[in-house]
């Protein structure tokens, strides 16, 4: 089964709802204000947030002002509007051509799937023929290193780990030199989960980024915020503060295999100019896949 | 992004005041704003809808339209409804009846089950004098059981030794055996999606085998609209008994709590508030209600002020103000009334619009200043407190020594008092209506 088919089947429960809903919005062939508000509510229920849901539903309504529309046309319109919004900042996650190893950081709050994503991402790039190393920079959470070690074995890539309670910034610094010596092309750094509201922890993340720049001032080449699809509107401050402190460059959305639709990423993408790089749709190693706005829109609606 | 509800309310009602009459359309505008506040707080849409219908019925019933202070009234109605929905406070886990009492922790991946299990084990051990054994049945996430073992050590409780390759039900059987000597057995389960039939069945078998006294559903406070469906699915699969909301130390409004309550009907037992093993707090519905509305806790401020300042005190104060008398006894009693309501920081946090001020000013310093002032007044004789004019140089030195402050500090206080009593005198010249209005705006009850 292709990931798209899988995503579609996973989202089918919700997608059915949005699609069915669209039929009932159209009264007498015209999308009136009541219908538009229904549409807005449906999007809110998918975590788009009040502002984004209003903007998208208004954009759809504007396309069909005063015209007769069928539910099919409306469905297509909504998909188009959504695809357009997500495409503005879309770009694929690729390993840049740099002299030393490229460096990607995975950051985010606790429990959103950073370590799992790091493992899957390692397997993904390894599969593309890139020489990858994983860096276990989560020296805080109990057994986090053990967890990543298992993923490194599954993906067949080396794991760089520090001494117990070693400062993650110093580990990252050492790891870069090691990666360079060992001819690694991509260094994936799994950082400790931290709440964006914890000032000191956010500053220590900023320190890791600064230390990296001492080795290579273009590094880290990507700082990826891993976001749990079940997250609601608190994702806004998450994105803002991780951008402020660590300069995030894109998103990975995990746990899209549940019933959560992750609508908040649409607002995040446009508000903070962030591409969605990858999405997680399952538990196995290959269930992290590149994100395609059009396919996402089709699976969702 | 998150404009607080009370700021919005104040704005709307200010624009309405000019007209004097509140029309039904105005009420609808207010309800729309409450709706946005709820949705931005991740309250699920169907819940927000039924909630607003109730609030509207109540607002009409309480004759909001003719009320003098409709803004306060509606905020109170919303707040009261939220508290009702959020349920009781002080739920204690039912772990006394059987031995060992089994507590099962369930939830989505990454919701904070393992950390929650360790925190609750630590709580039961220290607060409840219970002998706790923890066991993890999470054979799926790499190193999940090692994580619980480390956290168990931090919590000072035993964990079931890990046997590689053991199936979840076999682990439960072994744990039940091993737990004979303990008061409580905590079983941490693997995170699972509520749509994963295989894993949900496994959870049911774990429950059937271990016959738990408590099944705690753990959910991340940052969960969005999906919270309702997830909680419903877990409630349908196993007989949940209580809830834990994790990551309340984030800035999430925590509207998911309403979804959890609506879907399960179970009490919220604990909130997770940090990364340390001790970062576990009991649940207070009023605090969470204020947080969901993002409005500070204005209602409890008003109620606190009403409970602290009696009608009679307020009336006596009004008389004194009228006569322009305001001695150190009055100053002291005012300060103590204020202190009864909480620290300056928490008071500022409760007043809409002043939350920012709280961040700007050093509230700890302000609190300390207040304590120092109190010490100086306490070092005065009753006579001096009534008649500050008595304070000559030698009395000031005595007071300074008695309070551990300097004579300069005493002088500063005298100057403050003089300024205050002058202000009071000018207030005394106000007419009765003006004075009452001011008293009300300061939170005093109607005199």
XYZ file of C-alpha atoms in Angstrom:
748
model
C 0.000 0.000 0.000
C 1.416 3.392 -0.920
C 1.771 5.915 1.873
C -0.874 8.030 0.213
C -3.378 5.178 0.232
C -2.444 4.481 3.818
C -2.806 8.110 4.852
C -6.097 8.234 3.046
C -7.420 5.136 4.732
C -6.215 6.401 8.113
C -7.813 9.768 7.604
C -10.907 8.274 6.022
C -12.971 8.572 9.164
C -12.439 12.301 9.364
C -12.252 12.846 5.631
C -15.629 11.200 5.277
C -16.949 13.722 7.740
C -15.613 16.747 5.896
C -16.785 15.421 2.557
C -20.229 14.441 3.800
C -20.474 17.753 5.563
C -19.853 19.620 2.331
C -22.973 18.093 0.819
C -25.121 19.476 3.590
C -23.616 22.991 3.426
C -24.871 23.603 -0.037
C -28.480 24.612 0.301
C -30.300 25.375 -2.909
C -27.079 25.187 -4.895
C -25.515 28.293 -3.339
C -22.942 28.440 -0.544
C -24.602 30.982 1.736
C -23.193 32.500 4.916
C -24.683 29.757 7.084
C -23.044 27.181 4.834
C -19.727 28.994 4.996
C -19.902 29.020 8.779
C -20.609 25.294 8.744
C -17.521 24.850 6.639
C -15.538 26.994 9.043
C -16.720 24.886 11.980
C -15.761 21.670 10.218
C -12.254 23.014 9.753
C -12.105 24.134 13.382
C -12.988 20.584 14.401
C -9.901 19.469 12.446
C -7.697 21.793 14.569
C -7.262 24.462 11.898
C -7.928 27.123 14.513
C -10.521 29.886 14.350
C -8.500 32.349 12.277
C -7.229 29.889 9.674
C -10.614 28.166 9.367
C -12.273 31.515 8.721
C -9.657 32.473 6.120
C -9.943 29.171 4.241
C -13.736 29.089 4.282
C -13.886 32.700 3.093
C -11.458 31.913 0.279
C -13.679 29.043 -0.814
C -16.828 31.171 -0.553
C -15.200 33.926 -2.599
C -14.568 31.536 -5.477
C -18.250 30.739 -5.742
C -19.967 33.959 -4.785
C -23.469 34.041 -6.213
C -22.940 30.868 -8.236
C -24.576 27.518 -8.049
C -22.119 24.950 -6.761
C -22.194 21.204 -6.408
C -20.657 19.470 -3.408
C -18.003 18.070 -5.763
C -16.957 21.525 -6.923
C -16.863 22.693 -3.345
C -14.725 19.741 -2.311
C -12.322 20.507 -5.125
C -12.241 24.186 -4.176
C -11.410 23.431 -0.583
C -8.671 21.026 -1.651
C -7.258 23.664 -4.002
C -7.275 26.397 -1.396
C -5.626 24.109 1.114
C -3.023 22.925 -1.388
C -2.237 26.529 -2.367
C -1.802 27.571 1.258
C 0.513 24.681 2.022
C 2.455 25.023 -1.219
C 3.617 28.584 -0.568
C 6.478 27.444 1.655
C 6.739 23.819 0.561
C 10.141 22.350 -0.296
C 11.537 18.841 0.014
C 13.933 17.799 2.754
C 17.253 17.137 1.038
C 20.823 16.833 2.214
C 22.636 19.985 1.069
C 25.932 19.746 -0.772
C 28.414 21.004 1.814
C 32.084 20.206 2.354
C 31.684 18.602 5.782
C 28.734 16.635 7.086
C 25.296 18.246 6.818
C 23.624 18.716 10.201
C 19.915 18.374 10.955
C 18.521 19.011 14.438
C 15.260 17.487 15.591
C 13.617 19.627 18.252
C 10.246 19.806 19.977
C 8.288 19.298 23.176
C 8.361 16.030 25.108
C 6.518 13.023 23.797
C 5.893 14.189 20.246
C 7.982 11.520 18.577
C 11.423 13.108 18.067
C 13.459 10.017 18.805
C 11.234 7.798 16.666
C 11.370 10.351 13.838
C 15.153 10.560 14.114
C 15.368 6.783 13.697
C 12.990 6.739 10.760
C 14.673 9.715 9.120
C 18.035 7.946 9.422
C 16.578 4.906 7.661
C 15.017 7.132 4.999
C 18.260 8.871 4.067
C 20.286 5.693 4.447
C 17.910 4.188 1.874
C 18.708 7.052 -0.472
C 22.391 6.176 -0.237
C 23.401 8.916 2.196
C 25.940 8.052 4.913
C 24.080 8.924 8.103
C 25.029 9.097 11.787
C 22.592 9.559 14.682
C 23.602 11.756 17.616
C 21.895 11.021 20.947
C 21.816 14.537 22.341
C 18.901 13.756 24.650
C 21.017 13.149 27.688
C 18.164 14.089 30.008
C 15.229 11.721 29.589
C 15.635 8.385 31.250
C 16.664 5.699 28.722
C 16.364 8.030 25.720
C 19.803 6.974 24.480
C 18.843 3.290 24.750
C 15.757 4.017 22.684
C 17.760 5.726 19.943
C 20.359 2.944 19.991
C 17.651 0.464 18.995
C 16.590 2.749 16.143
C 20.204 3.141 15.007
C 20.509 -0.654 14.847
C 17.249 -0.963 12.931
C 18.358 1.660 10.445
C 21.891 0.299 10.300
C 23.634 3.589 11.068
C 26.244 4.502 13.695
C 25.129 6.122 16.952
C 27.209 8.847 18.560
C 26.549 9.023 22.269
C 28.057 11.059 25.031
C 29.144 10.281 28.546
C 26.432 10.185 31.203
C 24.871 13.655 31.702
C 27.342 15.207 29.254
C 26.329 18.687 28.143
C 24.502 18.126 24.838
C 26.236 21.131 23.257
C 29.636 19.607 23.916
C 28.461 16.240 22.560
C 27.241 17.897 19.372
C 30.571 19.688 19.032
C 32.574 16.476 19.399
C 30.211 14.540 17.157
C 30.750 16.930 14.283
C 34.497 16.351 14.306
C 33.941 12.616 14.490
C 31.393 12.650 11.650
C 33.778 14.632 9.518
C 36.618 12.188 10.183
C 34.400 9.200 9.449
C 33.137 10.606 6.164
C 29.534 10.980 7.352
C 27.314 12.990 4.982
C 24.405 13.630 7.328
C 24.425 14.005 11.084
C 20.970 13.710 12.629
C 20.812 15.189 16.115
C 18.034 13.974 18.425
C 17.634 16.646 21.100
C 15.861 16.313 24.430
C 12.185 17.173 24.476
C 11.537 20.494 26.157
C 8.499 22.607 26.739
C 8.722 25.855 24.843
C 7.764 27.683 28.010
C 10.920 26.599 29.863
C 13.252 29.523 29.312
C 16.446 27.828 30.500
C 15.911 24.712 28.404
C 15.158 26.811 25.337
C 18.359 28.747 25.887
C 20.377 25.561 26.131
C 18.943 24.616 22.744
C 20.081 27.969 21.393
C 23.523 27.169 22.748
C 23.650 23.894 20.790
C 22.886 25.822 17.610
C 25.599 28.392 18.349
C 28.178 25.721 19.141
C 27.393 24.048 15.826
C 28.088 27.301 13.997
C 31.619 27.344 15.401
C 32.370 24.216 13.390
C 30.514 25.234 10.261
C 28.807 28.594 10.081
C 26.175 27.228 7.675
C 25.201 24.521 10.199
C 22.764 23.376 11.391
C 21.411 23.092 7.867
C 17.922 22.254 9.029
C 16.315 22.623 12.442
C 13.136 20.584 12.325
C 10.283 20.991 14.776
C 8.623 17.647 15.365
C 4.950 18.204 16.040
C 2.390 15.708 17.294
C -0.696 15.809 15.052
C -2.964 15.688 18.096
C -1.621 19.051 19.286
C -4.165 21.835 19.343
C -3.739 25.583 19.280
C -0.821 25.509 21.721
C 1.233 24.560 18.649
C 1.314 28.264 17.748
C 3.458 29.293 20.678
C 5.492 26.126 20.240
C 6.398 27.114 16.687
C 7.017 30.728 17.619
C 9.306 30.036 20.557
C 11.245 27.256 18.832
C 11.720 29.609 15.919
C 12.924 32.393 18.201
C 15.382 30.212 20.098
C 16.514 27.620 17.605
C 15.553 29.082 14.226
C 13.432 26.149 13.057
C 13.318 25.735 9.278
C 10.513 23.205 8.867
C 8.151 20.676 10.394
C 7.704 16.958 10.762
C 4.151 16.022 11.708
C 3.861 12.731 13.571
C 1.019 10.435 14.571
C -1.183 11.227 11.584
C -2.262 7.581 11.690
C -4.772 8.309 14.437
C -7.914 10.353 14.004
C -6.126 13.673 14.528
C -5.953 15.659 11.324
C -3.202 18.052 12.288
C -4.986 21.069 10.812
C -2.905 23.425 12.918
C 0.109 22.868 10.646
C -1.659 24.800 7.896
C -1.678 27.907 10.067
C 1.877 27.241 11.270
C 3.144 26.892 7.734
C 1.715 30.200 6.609
C 2.272 32.174 9.834
C 5.909 31.172 10.297
C 6.894 30.455 6.673
C 7.632 26.807 7.405
C 7.509 23.871 5.008
C 6.141 20.544 6.197
C 8.992 18.168 5.350
C 7.725 14.774 6.394
C 4.723 13.124 7.986
C 4.524 10.081 10.222
C 1.694 7.687 9.393
C 2.584 4.545 11.286
C 4.891 2.667 13.594
C 7.235 0.897 11.194
C 10.557 2.150 9.906
C 9.251 3.269 6.494
C 6.206 5.083 7.855
C 7.836 8.502 7.722
C 7.257 9.920 4.273
C 7.839 13.145 2.358
C 4.910 15.498 2.572
C 2.934 16.501 -0.491
C 0.403 19.350 -0.017
C -1.905 18.099 -2.747
C -2.010 14.551 -1.495
C -2.551 15.713 2.055
C -5.449 17.914 0.962
C -6.984 15.036 -0.967
C -6.589 12.632 1.905
C -8.061 15.108 4.367
C -11.079 16.306 2.426
C -3.031 35.248 19.330
C -4.775 34.461 22.558
C -6.539 37.607 23.556
C -7.990 37.008 26.916
C -11.719 36.698 27.250
C -12.054 39.337 29.915
C -10.214 41.911 27.800
C -12.601 41.221 24.949
C -15.614 41.400 27.262
C -14.498 44.677 28.752
C -14.059 46.122 25.286
C -17.463 45.019 24.029
C -19.315 46.217 27.081
C -17.505 49.536 27.085
C -18.749 50.203 23.594
C -22.230 49.161 24.646
C -22.316 51.257 27.798
C -22.575 54.445 25.805
C -25.974 53.305 24.616
C -27.042 52.243 28.066
C -29.152 49.315 26.927
C -27.944 45.856 26.088
C -29.845 44.312 23.211
C -30.156 40.667 22.319
C -27.843 41.129 19.319
C -25.243 42.425 21.723
C -25.530 39.266 23.741
C -24.973 37.247 20.584
C -21.797 39.201 19.904
C -20.616 38.405 23.413
C -21.421 34.732 22.961
C -19.493 34.667 19.683
C -16.475 35.957 21.504
C -16.810 33.400 24.240
C -17.010 30.768 21.529
C -13.732 31.925 20.012
C -12.066 31.935 23.406
C -13.227 28.368 24.030
C -12.128 27.117 20.612
C -8.736 28.778 20.913
C -8.399 26.954 24.212
C -8.966 23.641 22.346
C -12.404 22.999 23.778
C -13.954 20.619 21.275
C -16.507 22.105 18.920
C -19.595 20.076 19.908
C -18.870 20.845 23.554
C -18.403 24.539 22.860
C -21.759 24.598 21.103
C -23.761 22.981 23.891
C -21.883 25.062 26.422
C -22.866 28.312 24.719
C -26.489 27.251 24.533
C -26.485 26.779 28.300
C -24.741 30.072 28.932
C -27.244 31.878 26.758
C -30.187 30.324 28.563
C -28.641 31.293 31.860
C -27.845 34.819 30.759
C -31.427 35.371 29.673
C -32.696 33.743 32.881
C -30.553 35.968 35.083
C -31.738 39.004 33.221
C -28.332 39.996 31.967
C -29.886 42.593 29.726
C -31.008 44.771 32.615
C -28.030 44.089 34.805
C -25.831 46.964 35.929
C -22.628 45.085 35.347
C -23.397 42.637 32.549
C -19.708 42.024 31.818
C -18.997 40.715 35.288
C -22.201 38.738 35.338
C -21.569 36.947 32.076
C -17.996 36.134 32.936
C -19.265 34.678 36.191
C -21.920 32.612 34.395
C -19.318 31.224 31.979
C -16.898 30.577 34.781
C -19.487 28.796 36.936
C -20.553 26.588 34.057
C -16.953 25.659 33.341
C -16.367 24.715 36.959
C -19.447 22.509 36.949
C -18.210 20.746 33.836
C -14.691 20.333 35.181
C -16.014 18.517 38.222
C -14.827 17.905 41.717
C -11.487 18.694 43.260
C -9.473 16.550 45.607
C -10.182 13.132 44.104
C -8.051 10.523 45.823
C -7.087 7.301 44.110
C -9.002 4.336 45.432
C -6.065 2.234 46.616
C -7.075 1.365 50.182
C -9.681 -1.347 49.707
C -7.660 -4.189 48.249
C -4.078 -5.315 48.563
C -2.355 -4.929 46.267
C -4.538 -2.280 44.660
C -3.789 -2.279 40.940
C -3.569 1.039 39.076
C -3.393 0.835 35.268
C -2.136 3.794 33.224
C -3.417 4.147 29.667
C -3.188 6.723 26.902
C -1.823 7.693 23.491
C 1.889 7.550 22.689
C 3.805 10.397 24.226
C 0.988 11.465 26.519
C 3.170 11.158 29.603
C 2.057 7.788 31.010
C 5.432 6.505 32.148
C 6.425 9.759 33.845
C 2.896 10.054 35.268
C 3.041 6.529 36.677
C 6.337 7.263 38.421
C 5.065 10.592 39.797
C 1.897 9.031 41.166
C 3.907 6.154 42.672
C 6.092 8.710 44.413
C 3.011 10.590 45.602
C 1.386 7.431 47.014
C 4.614 6.477 48.717
C 5.320 9.846 50.349
C 1.794 11.134 51.012
C -0.041 7.848 51.445
C 2.701 5.757 53.096
C 2.096 3.091 50.459
C 4.467 0.405 49.398
C 4.425 0.612 45.593
C 5.642 -1.714 42.844
C 5.750 -0.451 39.249
C 5.701 -2.669 36.165
C 5.856 -1.712 32.510
C 4.110 -3.764 29.842
C 5.426 -1.552 27.044
C 7.388 -4.049 24.978
C 6.960 -1.993 21.794
C 8.738 1.311 22.328
C 12.469 0.678 22.547
C 13.804 1.123 26.095
C 10.395 2.020 27.553
C 10.824 -0.441 30.414
C 14.335 0.813 31.137
C 12.869 4.302 31.350
C 10.349 3.207 33.981
C 13.099 1.431 35.917
C 15.152 4.642 36.063
C 12.149 6.756 36.998
C 11.202 4.197 39.669
C 14.625 4.649 41.199
C 14.142 8.416 41.243
C 10.742 7.926 42.867
C 12.209 5.553 45.410
C 9.854 2.694 44.518
C 10.573 -0.819 43.262
C 10.091 -1.823 39.653
C 9.519 -5.307 38.298
C 12.795 -6.758 36.949
C 12.829 -6.783 33.153
C 12.812 -10.104 31.318
C 13.587 -9.686 27.635
C 11.047 -11.078 25.199
C 8.240 -11.475 27.737
C 4.728 -10.776 26.429
C 2.567 -8.078 28.101
C 0.126 -10.500 29.733
C 2.962 -12.646 31.074
C 4.489 -9.490 32.563
C 1.173 -8.690 34.251
C 0.945 -12.219 35.723
C 4.477 -11.985 37.076
C 3.789 -8.486 38.411
C 0.659 -9.666 40.249
C 2.716 -12.430 41.868
C 5.489 -10.082 42.848
C 3.050 -7.464 44.143
C 1.683 -9.690 46.939
C 4.036 -7.975 49.344
C 3.036 -4.468 48.212
C 0.103 -2.103 48.820
C -0.113 -0.827 45.270
C 0.863 -2.220 41.866
C 1.164 0.403 39.144
C 0.984 -1.003 35.583
C 2.328 1.230 32.840
C 1.002 0.251 29.432
C 2.327 0.972 25.951
C 1.069 4.103 24.265
C -1.560 3.116 21.755
C -3.760 4.747 19.197
C -7.413 4.427 20.063
C -8.044 3.173 16.485
C -5.515 0.348 16.808
C -7.862 -2.577 17.503
C -5.103 -5.043 18.305
C -3.534 -2.876 20.986
C -6.896 -1.831 22.414
C -7.755 -5.516 22.827
C -4.443 -6.051 24.554
C -5.336 -3.250 26.973
C -8.669 -4.962 27.659
C -6.908 -8.240 28.431
C -4.482 -6.493 30.789
C -7.449 -4.975 32.612
C -9.363 -8.282 32.688
C -6.349 -10.040 34.147
C -5.247 -7.472 36.701
C -8.708 -6.309 37.886
C -7.495 -2.796 38.618
C -8.942 -0.560 41.337
C -8.087 2.441 39.181
C -7.637 2.933 35.446
C -6.079 6.307 34.818
C -6.297 7.866 31.360
C -3.309 10.166 30.841
C -3.596 12.944 28.269
C -1.385 15.799 27.133
C -2.854 19.198 28.074
C -1.871 20.457 24.615
C -4.179 18.013 22.825
C -6.528 19.637 20.345
C -9.960 18.776 19.002
C -9.072 15.082 18.824
C -9.178 14.770 22.631
C -12.902 14.064 22.666
C -12.778 11.144 20.229
C -9.687 9.662 21.863
C -11.178 9.801 25.352
C -14.459 8.328 24.111
C -12.628 5.410 22.497
C -10.639 4.640 25.650
C -13.749 4.945 27.822
C -15.564 2.537 25.542
C -12.756 -0.014 25.651
C -12.056 -0.098 29.388
C -13.845 1.165 32.522
C -11.763 4.272 33.217
C -11.932 5.647 36.764
C -9.831 8.815 36.746
C -7.879 11.236 34.602
C -4.472 12.833 34.572
C -3.641 15.865 32.476
C 0.075 16.102 31.698
C 2.271 19.061 30.637
C 0.202 21.634 32.452
C 3.470 23.557 32.779
C 3.138 24.434 29.098
C 1.127 27.457 28.031
C -1.735 25.289 26.772
C -5.099 26.550 27.884
C -6.132 22.990 28.650
C -9.534 22.947 26.981
C -8.877 19.239 26.398
C -9.812 18.744 30.044
C -13.435 19.520 29.173
C -13.377 16.922 26.408
C -11.935 14.345 28.779
C -14.609 15.071 31.345
C -17.434 15.029 28.842
C -16.293 11.784 27.246
C -15.513 9.823 30.391
C -17.344 11.442 33.304
C -14.312 10.542 35.421
C -12.768 12.970 37.908
C -9.470 14.652 37.110
C -7.150 13.350 39.810
C -3.799 14.917 38.959
C -2.023 17.462 36.816
C 1.550 16.947 35.644
C 3.428 20.213 36.037
C 7.088 19.592 35.278
C 9.908 17.162 34.612
C 10.777 16.372 38.217
C 9.299 13.392 40.014
C 7.613 15.735 42.490
C 5.962 17.881 39.791
C 2.481 16.531 40.361
C -0.338 18.711 41.657
C -3.908 18.044 42.654
C -6.639 19.462 40.483
C -8.656 22.620 41.195
C -11.535 23.234 38.800
C -11.651 26.993 39.429
C -8.011 27.518 38.479
C -8.356 25.541 35.285
C -11.570 27.390 34.389
C -9.726 30.707 34.652
C -6.913 29.322 32.540
C -9.215 28.032 29.809
C -10.785 31.465 29.568
C -7.359 33.096 29.694
C -8.897 35.706 31.906
C -7.002 35.577 35.108
C -9.075 34.689 38.063
C -11.235 37.783 38.335
C -14.201 35.957 39.753
C -12.347 34.550 42.681
C -10.749 37.937 43.235
C -14.171 39.498 43.594
C -15.299 36.638 45.798
C -12.142 36.804 47.850
C -12.533 40.526 48.372
C -16.120 39.955 49.419
C -15.222 37.220 51.851
C -12.312 39.111 53.360
C -13.959 42.489 53.723
C -17.216 42.293 55.662
C -20.095 44.632 54.960
C -19.580 46.317 58.320
C -15.890 46.888 57.780
C -16.626 48.432 54.446
C -19.213 50.736 55.964
C -16.884 51.765 58.812
C -14.211 52.519 56.269
C -16.581 54.650 54.295
C -17.385 56.698 57.433
C -13.733 57.173 58.257
C -12.957 58.234 54.749
C -15.793 60.701 54.983
C -14.355 62.267 58.105
C -10.892 62.278 56.610
C -9.543 60.013 59.311
C -7.163 57.337 58.236
C -4.748 56.138 60.897
C -2.114 53.404 60.996
C -4.646 50.884 62.312
C -6.633 51.354 59.113
C -3.529 51.048 57.001
C -2.543 47.862 58.800
C -5.966 46.282 58.501
C -6.107 47.155 54.805
C -2.750 45.610 54.224
C -3.752 42.491 56.080
C -6.981 42.218 54.145
C -4.986 42.387 50.985
C -2.565 39.776 52.229
C -5.450 37.478 53.114
C -6.354 37.536 49.463
C -2.913 36.366 48.383
C 0.443 37.710 47.331
C 0.628 40.866 45.243
C 1.784 38.817 42.284
C -1.186 36.499 42.431
C -3.561 39.439 42.934
C -2.213 41.212 39.858
C -2.543 37.989 37.925
C -6.196 37.872 38.838
C -7.009 41.373 37.614
C -7.717 41.448 33.889
C -5.215 43.564 32.024
C -2.744 43.669 34.880
C -1.187 40.296 34.140
C 1.530 42.029 32.138
C 2.247 44.419 34.970
C 2.912 41.383 37.104
C 5.704 40.363 34.764
C 7.186 43.838 34.691
C 7.267 44.587 38.377
C 9.214 42.720 40.924
C 6.344 41.327 42.938
C 8.605 39.574 45.394
C 10.114 42.924 46.277
C 6.657 44.437 46.655
C 5.602 41.648 48.990
C 8.710 42.132 51.069
C 8.098 45.870 51.228
C 4.626 45.198 52.527
C 5.961 42.933 55.260
C 8.471 45.585 56.288
C 5.773 48.232 56.479
C 3.700 45.925 58.598
C 6.638 45.370 60.954
C 7.056 49.117 61.447
C 3.390 49.639 62.244
C 3.435 46.693 64.632
C 6.312 48.286 66.526
C 4.134 51.324 67.315
C 2.043 51.595 70.451
C -1.748 51.571 69.967
C -1.764 55.263 70.842
C 0.844 56.093 68.202
C -1.080 54.145 65.598
C -4.179 56.225 66.269
C -2.310 59.519 66.391
C 0.781 59.647 64.153
C 1.501 63.227 65.303
C 2.926 61.788 68.541
C 5.914 60.407 66.700
C 8.939 62.417 67.784
C 12.598 61.559 67.252
C 13.005 59.225 70.236
C 9.798 57.349 69.466
C 10.964 56.910 65.874
C 14.281 55.460 67.055
C 12.416 53.028 69.305
C 10.118 51.974 66.462
C 13.033 51.545 64.082
C 14.827 49.316 66.582
C 11.676 47.366 67.376
C 10.956 46.619 63.735
C 14.503 46.020 62.631
C 14.286 48.877 60.134
C 16.017 52.242 59.963
C 14.655 55.627 61.086
C 14.617 56.628 57.414
C 12.252 53.755 56.686
C 9.968 54.993 59.462
C 10.045 58.488 57.970
C 9.214 57.175 54.528
C 6.207 55.371 55.946
C 5.042 58.520 57.770
C 5.255 60.447 54.548
C 3.258 57.792 52.705
C 0.632 57.868 55.395
C 0.388 61.651 55.177
C -0.091 61.487 51.418
C -2.691 58.804 51.782
C -4.708 60.649 54.389
C -4.642 63.775 52.245
C -5.963 61.760 49.370
C -8.613 60.315 51.644
C -9.677 63.801 52.730
C -10.245 64.845 49.167
C -12.170 61.651 48.655
C -14.263 62.573 51.668
C -15.482 65.608 49.817
C -16.960 63.416 47.091
C -20.645 62.835 47.252
C -22.051 59.554 48.420
C -22.686 58.248 44.915
C -19.162 58.905 43.697
C -17.670 57.297 46.751
C -19.740 54.140 46.453
C -18.835 53.794 42.859
C -15.208 54.023 43.716
C -15.578 51.538 46.536
C -17.170 49.078 44.158
C -14.445 49.498 41.617
C -11.973 48.636 44.354
C -13.894 45.472 45.022
C -15.769 46.520 48.162
C -19.341 45.297 48.425
C -22.197 47.726 48.089
C -22.280 49.870 51.229
